[in-house]
Each structure stands twice: as structure tokens, then as C-alpha cells.
């Protein structure tokens, strides 16, 4: 944006005045009272206008109006023509008084564009720059007072820059805002600490107290309700106790009345029966006792016994003659009978075996006899064929032509002989046949060999065989002769059949004898068994066991007879006892009869049969008892009468009973008659004190509960009020919690935003400053020194600046000379304005009296810097500084129109 | 037969929105409303008074409430009074109904099933009691009248189709459907529980006689219903307002207000001509510079018994869209907050608080 003209219709002391402005740097010079500051304000007013809204104006608006409202009373109006970054020329027209006729008009199109920049009710040209009238005046529109303030307090400029970064300079710095929030939070929320007295803690404590109070109220209320129920229960119990007592009393009154009525009736009856006291009973007690004793004795006697049959003495004699029970078997014992039968059977079998005894054989063993028979049967002999062969071979050796035929012939003979010998002796026969085969083979072989050798070999073989056969035959014959000699010794004929028959006889005899020995053993065992059985029963045993058995059987029969007699003893003993009892009964009966008769005589009862006497005595006794009973009853009733009357008359008793009946009716009044009737059966008189005690206890309990409840009712807190207090406390706590949350979130977001902005703005400011830094004139002690700084950093949080030259040490800008510091912070302001200005635009710097307090060097340095800055943006400087004027005349490019020096005369005072 | 129907009196109720003295005044107002309702019934010479439950709140019942009720109902003897205990005054061993010696003209239904009482020849009233504070089954479930003539019912229950008109927290105690009334052989049901009045063909809810909270709506007057039960069972109803306390809900648009004084003046203006208790809900757009203090507003209309102020849909007239694009901490802050995942109300409060802090203001508690 570039301001071309500012026109004042009326503004402070100025009227109808237009200020032309150059696109570069314009220096408006004038002495004091020439209206420079007014023009500076008018320029701001022409650009930004004033807020238009309901309610009281802000302080700054009010002060602005007070200072710049037209002195003449003319309409407070200003105008400005500006050229925007997009090329449009706009005329801004502000009616600062009414703020109604304010507008922005696109001069190219003749269109009202006020809507684009409306802010707080009025068009605001700084909106095109991204500012508003508050932030613009704080950033790009620098007033004399602010400069003076900055000069007085170096930190103020830094603070101002921070405000610019925070809110484009409108208000506080972000840090101040955060501090303000924290302070507010500390006072309006506080911490939840035990010793804190701040709202949060107070609200929490209040809620806790309200909760406790509500709990207490609920508890007390519940106790109260429970006590109420308890009181009802106590009262109900008391009422029930009252009713139980009254019913019991009514029941007993009814019973008493009935008793009195009954006594009155009874007394009346007895009084009629016994006008006087009955006489005492008569004596005869001893007779009555004797009669009673005699009757009792008679009635206790047994019936008359039967005394027929044998006497006691007879029976005792018969018992004395009876034998004792025998000792021993009454009948033959079965083991004895079985042992005897077994012995008999063994003896009979043994006899039958002896009857089959075979004749005795030779005194040799059967095996020996069989061996002898075999020896006899064997008949070894020399094979004649062999012998003949030998002869033939011998002869063939003499006649070789025949050598072959002869052996063959010999072989044939041997074969025949051998076959024949097999029938007698197989081995011999086979041997002969084998020889025959051998001879034949030799003959055949010899036939193919030379006749002499073969014949000799055959002959040798045959001769050898012959010798062997002859030796065997000789040996067999020797054995045969030995066998025959043995047989002869045994007396057996050396016949093969007989020898074998003798062997069989020997075997049979041996078997018979073996069996016989077995039978003898068995017979002896059974005899021993029988003997043992008999011994066990005390039977004397001789060699003849059968005789012993017979004697045993005989003794058994004798003991059986004795035993039969002994068994009669118990029967006779019972008969003897019965007889003795009968005789005793008879004696007792006689004694009782005697007593009965004596009593009858004393009582004057006539005799007869004992039974009749007893009946008569019983009748006498009954009559006497009846007389005694009647007399006793009269005496008792007399006593009863005296007790009932107790000194009163029967009439008085009846009147008393009537009164009791009326009292009972009154006591029962109001109760269900059925209850009274039901109670009559079960109520005991002793229950009355118990019921009265119970009633007293119930009454005390009910009274106590009532009193307690009355006291409690005074102390029952209002549950509703406790709930209301809790709700109010909770609402307050919720409010504080929400406030706490809001403030915490606000601080958090502000810190976060501050951090982000600082992070983004720092490099922008640094780069901007770095570009301008070589233009900064460094002075020290009023003298310009040849130093130039070329590097700079900006702390994003504090916006403090540090500079250095080359690789030298960093220096805090705040520690530099005033002039150098001023230039640096002026650059920083320009950089901030640059940063905050909307893209595509450049904010003009409108400065009022910023060099007023500068010495020459500082002035030159600042003005030179501003001039440099005006190459990129419009700079408008209002000043009364002659040095500035001289600088402008010397430095500005006035001829080309890029810069402008406007010199003003003092405004005449009206 | 002419009857008076009262329900949902809620003696001893709590009023958390008010300070203690005003809450006590509100409870006293309930007593007075009941007294007037009973008085009107007696003046109108009705044949019976029907109390359809929630006469008092058992868990808060004050020591003198029993005597209050006993004497109040005894005053109209021999006018018969029939009581059907509800879920708040449920009949238990400790309840007033169990322990008070009620006047002879008072009949308390004591069973949790409908039981008959003959109001006059040919007209039977069936009543039932809640015997527990919750989980009471519908009295009409499986019920069928067992006698001829005209039969009507008195109980505390929830007609299901009306639940949608009630507050969300309203529990369906002893629920029933309107059609169950005729299916049971009843001509009409006189009910309590819903505080919003209802005059339906088959049932009647009289509504609470005295306002119990703000925001009570409904086109019909609340309180006392005088009904004539005709011989054919039809019911003709007339409503009488018995509350003398006025409780109003007022919505106030504060748009354009540029100061706390403006808002206060607007509240005074809106409440002019009203009386009693008011709840003021503010909405609209406030100028950024307004320091809104709700306690100040509650003292704004001194002719009212009480004013409760609260913030509704309120906004503050910052040009947030312009601010958020600023290349400043302020713009970054506004942008961050608006983009944050926060509840809308908190977001609004944070923005306003932050902007106020940046402006150097001390009114940092945003409404």
C-alpha cells in the first residue's frame, strides 16, 4: 500500500488541507504547532477510521477524539487516496464524528468496496494490509510518545515487538497474557492442597462437607424413620399388653364371679341340710378290723386240695430205690460197629486169597530163566558154504580156467545156504548171503583181472570168514552147555518150552505172595482200629477181638436197662413236691376257716358253710362302712359350710356373688365374648402379676421411645436442604473445575501458539535483519566507528537480538550504544511489520517525531536507515527536527519525485 | 359422582437451584398448593378426593409432614379421601401410611394389586399402592374387574405412550397402556406420576399442583382436576390451577449488548411484568468487551423472588475467522483452539478467555 494523498476537511486545528505523499520517503517538516502530529493522526484516521459500536467508546478512542476533534466544530472528516498492492486506487472517506458516512471507493471502478475492510462498524484501510486499526497503530504507525517511551526504557521496545508478535501489537505480549491467566487461575481456581484457601479447594471442601452432611442427614433421617417405626411397635406392644391384661382380668373376674355364685348356692344347700353340727361316729373298730382280717385271710386261702393217692413217705421210698444213671454207652457205638465190620471183611478177603495159593516154582528169578531159554534157543554153526568156498578157491588157484566158475558156484551155494540159514538165525543167514554176494563179486572181478591175484585175495577173505564163523560157533556151544548145567541145577528140563513155563510160574508165585502180604497188613490195621475204639470205651481187650466186641455189646444192653429205671426220678420228685404243697394248703385253709368262724361268732353272724359265713361277714362289713361314710360326709359338708360362710349368712353370700357378676360383666365390656370364653379355659390367676409387669415394662418402653423420638425430631436435619447444599456445592465445584479446565487449556494453547509463532517468526526476523545489518552505523561514545556487523540472531521468545562481526563473539543488542540499538530495533519493527503484513502488500511506515531526542550521529544513522527502507516501502516522517530537514534536503531524491520534503508553517491559532 | 383428583404433590421435595431460604419457601409453596387444592375440593362439595400418589417424598419426609397431612385431611371429614401411594411415597413399614393414625375419612389402598371400594351404588373405585420405590409391575397387567356397574381406577403409574413426552430420567413405574384400561373393564383411570397434565379419553394425569422445577410445560393447567363420573362411565373434567407461585423460563437474546450493563438491562426488560421465580437462559452474540457476570444478572430484577441465570448458546463477537489467519500468537492460538478436539463449549470458552488475556482483560471467566 502506498498513500498518495491525505485530505483533511476538519481535524483538530486543521481544515481543508491536503497532504501529497511521495512513493518513497516523505519528510513533513514544520516547527512546533505546525500541525505535524495532527497530520500524523489525520493520516492514521484517514487510513483506518474509528470504531463504530454501541456502548461506551474505548479509552483510546475517547482520547483520540478529545485530542483531534475539529476545533472549529466543522464536520470531522478526513480522506485518503491509496494505491494497493494489486494496483487498485482507493479513496477512503471517514466521517469520524458520526461514523456513518464512512466508505471506501475503488476510484477505477467507482465501486464502494467498504465491505472488504469493515472492522468494528467502520471501514478500516489497514485491513488490506492484514492489520486492523488497533494493530496498525501499534506496528507501522509510530507515534512520538511511543518513541519517547522506547528511548526512556530500552526494554519497552522489545516488549512492544513482543506484543506485535503476539497480537500485532494490539494488546499484551503472549507471556503477559499467560502470566495474567496464571495469576487469575491462582486466585480464581487455586490448587487442591489441604492448606489452600482458594476457590477450588474451598469448593472441594464444601462438596465434601455437603456430602458428609447429606450422609449424616440421611442417616439421622433413616434413624428417625426407624425410631418412628420402633415407637409404633412399642406402642403396639404396649396396647397389646394392656389388652392381654384386661382380657385376663375380665376372664378371672368372670371366673371369680362364677365361683362366688357357686359357693353361695352351695352354702344355701348345706345350710338347709345341716341346721346343726352332725354328731361324732360310734366305736367297734377292733371287731371291724378282726372281721376284715378274717375275711382277707379266708379270701386269700387256696381252694380245698385233693389229698388222694400216694403219700409223701411212699413217694420218698420209691425215690430212694431208684438206681443212678449208668456211666457208659447205652447202645453200641457206631465207630466200634464200623471197625468191627471192617476187620471182619479184611479177614474174609485174606482167607479167600490164601485159598488161591499157586505151587512154588524153581528157585531162580524169572529173568534168569528167560535168559537161559534164549541161550538154549540160539544155535550158532559154521557156514558150510564158506567152508566150501574156501576149498573151491583153493582148488581154483590150482585151476585158473575154472577160477571164475568155481567162485560163482561157491557164491551160489553160499547164497542158498545163507537164505536157508536166515530161517534159523537171521544174522548168520544174512552173513552167509553177504559172503555169497562177495564171492560172486570177487569171482566176477577176478574174471576181469589177472586170475592169480584175484583168486588169492578171494581165498584169503573166505578163509578169514570161515575162521570167524568157526570161532563164533565154538563160543555159542560153550554158553549152551553152561545153560543146560544151570537148568539142571534148578531142576528144570533143558527144553525151551519148559524153561519158559518155569519162568512164568516164578512170576505168578511172586505176585500172589505180594498180594497176601498187603492183605495181612490191612487186617492188622483194622484190628488195631477196633482195639483202639474198644480201649476208648473201657472194654478189656484180649487177643480175641471178636469176643471183646461181643462183651461190649452185652454191657451196653445192661446199661440201657439201668438207665430206663433212673429216668423215673424227676417224675417222682414232682409228684412228691405237689403232694407236699397240697398238704400245706389244707393246713392253711383250716387255719383261715378257724379265724373266719371266730369272727362270725363275734359279729353275731350265723354259720353254715364257710362260704356263706364269709358272705355274711362281708355284708356285715359293707353295712358298717356305709354308716361310717355317711357320717364322715356330713362332717365334711359341715366343715365346708363353715368355710363358705366364713362368718356370713347365705344371703350375704348371694348378694356378694351378684356384685361380682356385675363387675365381671363390666370388665368384659368391649371385648369379643369369644375371647373371654376362650380365655376362661386357660388363664391362670398367677398370670395377672406377670401381665401387669409386662404392661409396666411395655409402657416404660413406649414412653421412652416416644420421648426419644420427640428429642430426635428436634434434631432431624432436612434431607432436602442437605441435598440442596450438596447440589449447590457441586455446581460451584463444577464451575471452578470448568474454569480450571478452561484456563489450563487456554494457557496450554497460548504457550503452544507462542512457541509456534516464535519458531516461525525468528528466522524471518533474522533474515530480514541480516539483510539490513550492514547498513547499521555503529557509534561509540558519539563517534562513528568503522565496525559493521554482519550476523544476527533473534530469540524467538524474548525477541532479544544478538549480533556479531565475522566469527567474533555474539553481543546483545541491548548492550550496544543507544543509537545502534535504536537502528536495530527500528529494523526489527520494520521486519515485524513486513512479517505481519498480508502477502502482496507493503505496509507504509508512518512516523512522528522519532528523531526528536537524537544527537546528530544517531539522527543521521536513523534517517539513512529509513531512507534505505523507503526503497521497499513508503516511509512518511513527520518531524520538527532541523537536522532532519537538512538531511532531507541533502539526501532525498526530490527531483525524481521518489521522495518528498514538505515544509509546513505554523498553524495560525484561531 | 363428582370427584377431585390430585397427584404428584411431592411434599418435602428439594430445590437445588435455590439458596436455602428460597428452597424452604418453595417447599412451603407446595404445602400451600395442596391446602388450596383440598380446600377447593371441599368448597366444590365433591363426593370424594382421590390422591394418586407421590403425596410426599419418603426419603426426605420431615417430622411434621405426617401431622400436616393428617390434620389437612381430617379438616375435610367426612369427605372421603382415597390415597393410592406412589413410588416416592411408597407404602412400607416406615411410611406415613403405615404409622399414622389416619382420620376415618381417609382410605389408603395398601395392596400392590387393585382392590375395590364402592363409591356409591353401581360405582366402584379400584385402587392400589406402590409397596417399593421401584420395580412395581403394572397394576393393569392381567387385571379384570370382577363386578358390574361403572368401575374406575386410582393408581400411580406410567402410561407407556406418554414416556416420550417426559423427562429422560422419568422411570416407567407401574407401566400400562391406555387400551388396558378398557380391556380391564374400567371406564377411566385417575393417575399420578407424569407431571405434565393429560386429559385423555381413558385416563387423566392432573400434573403437579405446585411447580417443582423450571421448564414445566404442557398446555393444560396443572394441579386440581374436578371430574364428574356419569352413570355410563364417561368422565367430564374441569381443571383448576392452585399454584400461586409463578415459575418461568425465559430465553433472552443478548446479541448487540456491548457491556454487562446492557445485558443486565435486557434481563430486566424481559422480566418486566413477571413475578415469582425465573430461570434466564442467555443466547446470541455478545460483544467481545462485555464482562458477563451471571450473579449480577440474578440480582437484576429485584421484584422477582429469584432469578437463576445460565448461559445458553452464547457466542462472543470476535471475528474469529479473521483472527485465526493472523500471523501472530493470537492468530495461531485461535487457529489451534478451533482445530483442537475439544467440546464446542470448552472451545468457545478457551478462545474467549485467551483473546481476553491477550487484550489484557481481567474478566477471564467466560460464561
Short mmCIF file of C-alpha atoms in Angstrom, two decimals, chain A residues 1-2 46-48 80-86 88-94 103-107 111-119 123-133 136 836-844:
data_model
loop_
_atom_site.label_atom_id
_atom_site.label_comp_id
_atom_site.label_asym_id
_atom_site.label_seq_id
_atom_site.Cartn_x
_atom_site.Cartn_y
_atom_site.Cartn_z
CA UNK A 1 0.00 0.00 0.00
CA UNK A 2 1.09 3.49 -0.81
CA UNK A 46 -7.86 8.73 7.04
CA UNK A 47 -6.49 5.23 6.62
CA UNK A 48 -8.16 3.41 9.48
CA UNK A 80 -7.01 9.43 1.85
CA UNK A 81 -6.19 8.10 -1.57
CA UNK A 82 -4.11 4.96 -1.54
CA UNK A 83 -2.79 2.59 -4.13
CA UNK A 84 -2.96 -1.03 -3.12
CA UNK A 85 -0.53 -3.77 -3.94
CA UNK A 86 -2.97 -5.15 -6.51
CA UNK A 88 -6.32 -0.52 -7.30
CA UNK A 89 -6.63 3.17 -6.31
CA UNK A 90 -8.96 3.60 -3.42
CA UNK A 91 -10.36 6.66 -1.82
CA UNK A 92 -11.06 6.23 1.89
CA UNK A 93 -13.54 8.68 3.32
CA UNK A 94 -14.14 8.77 7.07
CA UNK A 103 -16.68 4.44 2.93
CA UNK A 104 -14.02 3.12 0.62
CA UNK A 105 -14.42 3.63 -3.10
CA UNK A 106 -12.49 1.99 -5.88
CA UNK A 107 -11.58 5.01 -7.97
CA UNK A 111 -17.44 0.98 -6.69
CA UNK A 112 -17.90 1.04 -2.94
CA UNK A 113 -15.56 -1.56 -1.52
CA UNK A 114 -16.16 -0.77 2.12
CA UNK A 115 -17.36 -4.32 2.82
CA UNK A 116 -13.86 -5.61 2.17
CA UNK A 117 -12.44 -3.74 5.12
CA UNK A 118 -15.28 -3.33 7.61
CA UNK A 119 -13.97 -3.67 11.15
CA UNK A 123 -14.14 0.72 7.08
CA UNK A 124 -10.54 0.20 8.09
CA UNK A 125 -7.90 0.56 5.35
CA UNK A 126 -5.30 -1.31 7.40
CA UNK A 127 -7.36 -4.46 6.87
CA UNK A 128 -5.92 -4.66 3.34
CA UNK A 129 -2.52 -4.87 4.97
CA UNK A 130 -3.61 -7.62 7.32
CA UNK A 131 -3.87 -5.26 10.28
CA UNK A 132 -6.72 -3.53 11.95
CA UNK A 133 -6.82 -0.03 13.23
CA UNK A 136 -1.71 -0.86 12.69
CA UNK A 836 2.68 -9.26 9.71
CA UNK A 837 1.61 -7.56 6.53
CA UNK A 838 -0.66 -9.52 4.23
CA UNK A 839 1.04 -11.15 1.24
CA UNK A 840 1.30 -8.85 -1.78
CA UNK A 841 1.28 -5.72 0.30
CA UNK A 842 3.84 -3.49 1.93
CA UNK A 843 2.81 -1.50 4.96
CA UNK A 844 3.89 2.14 4.92
#
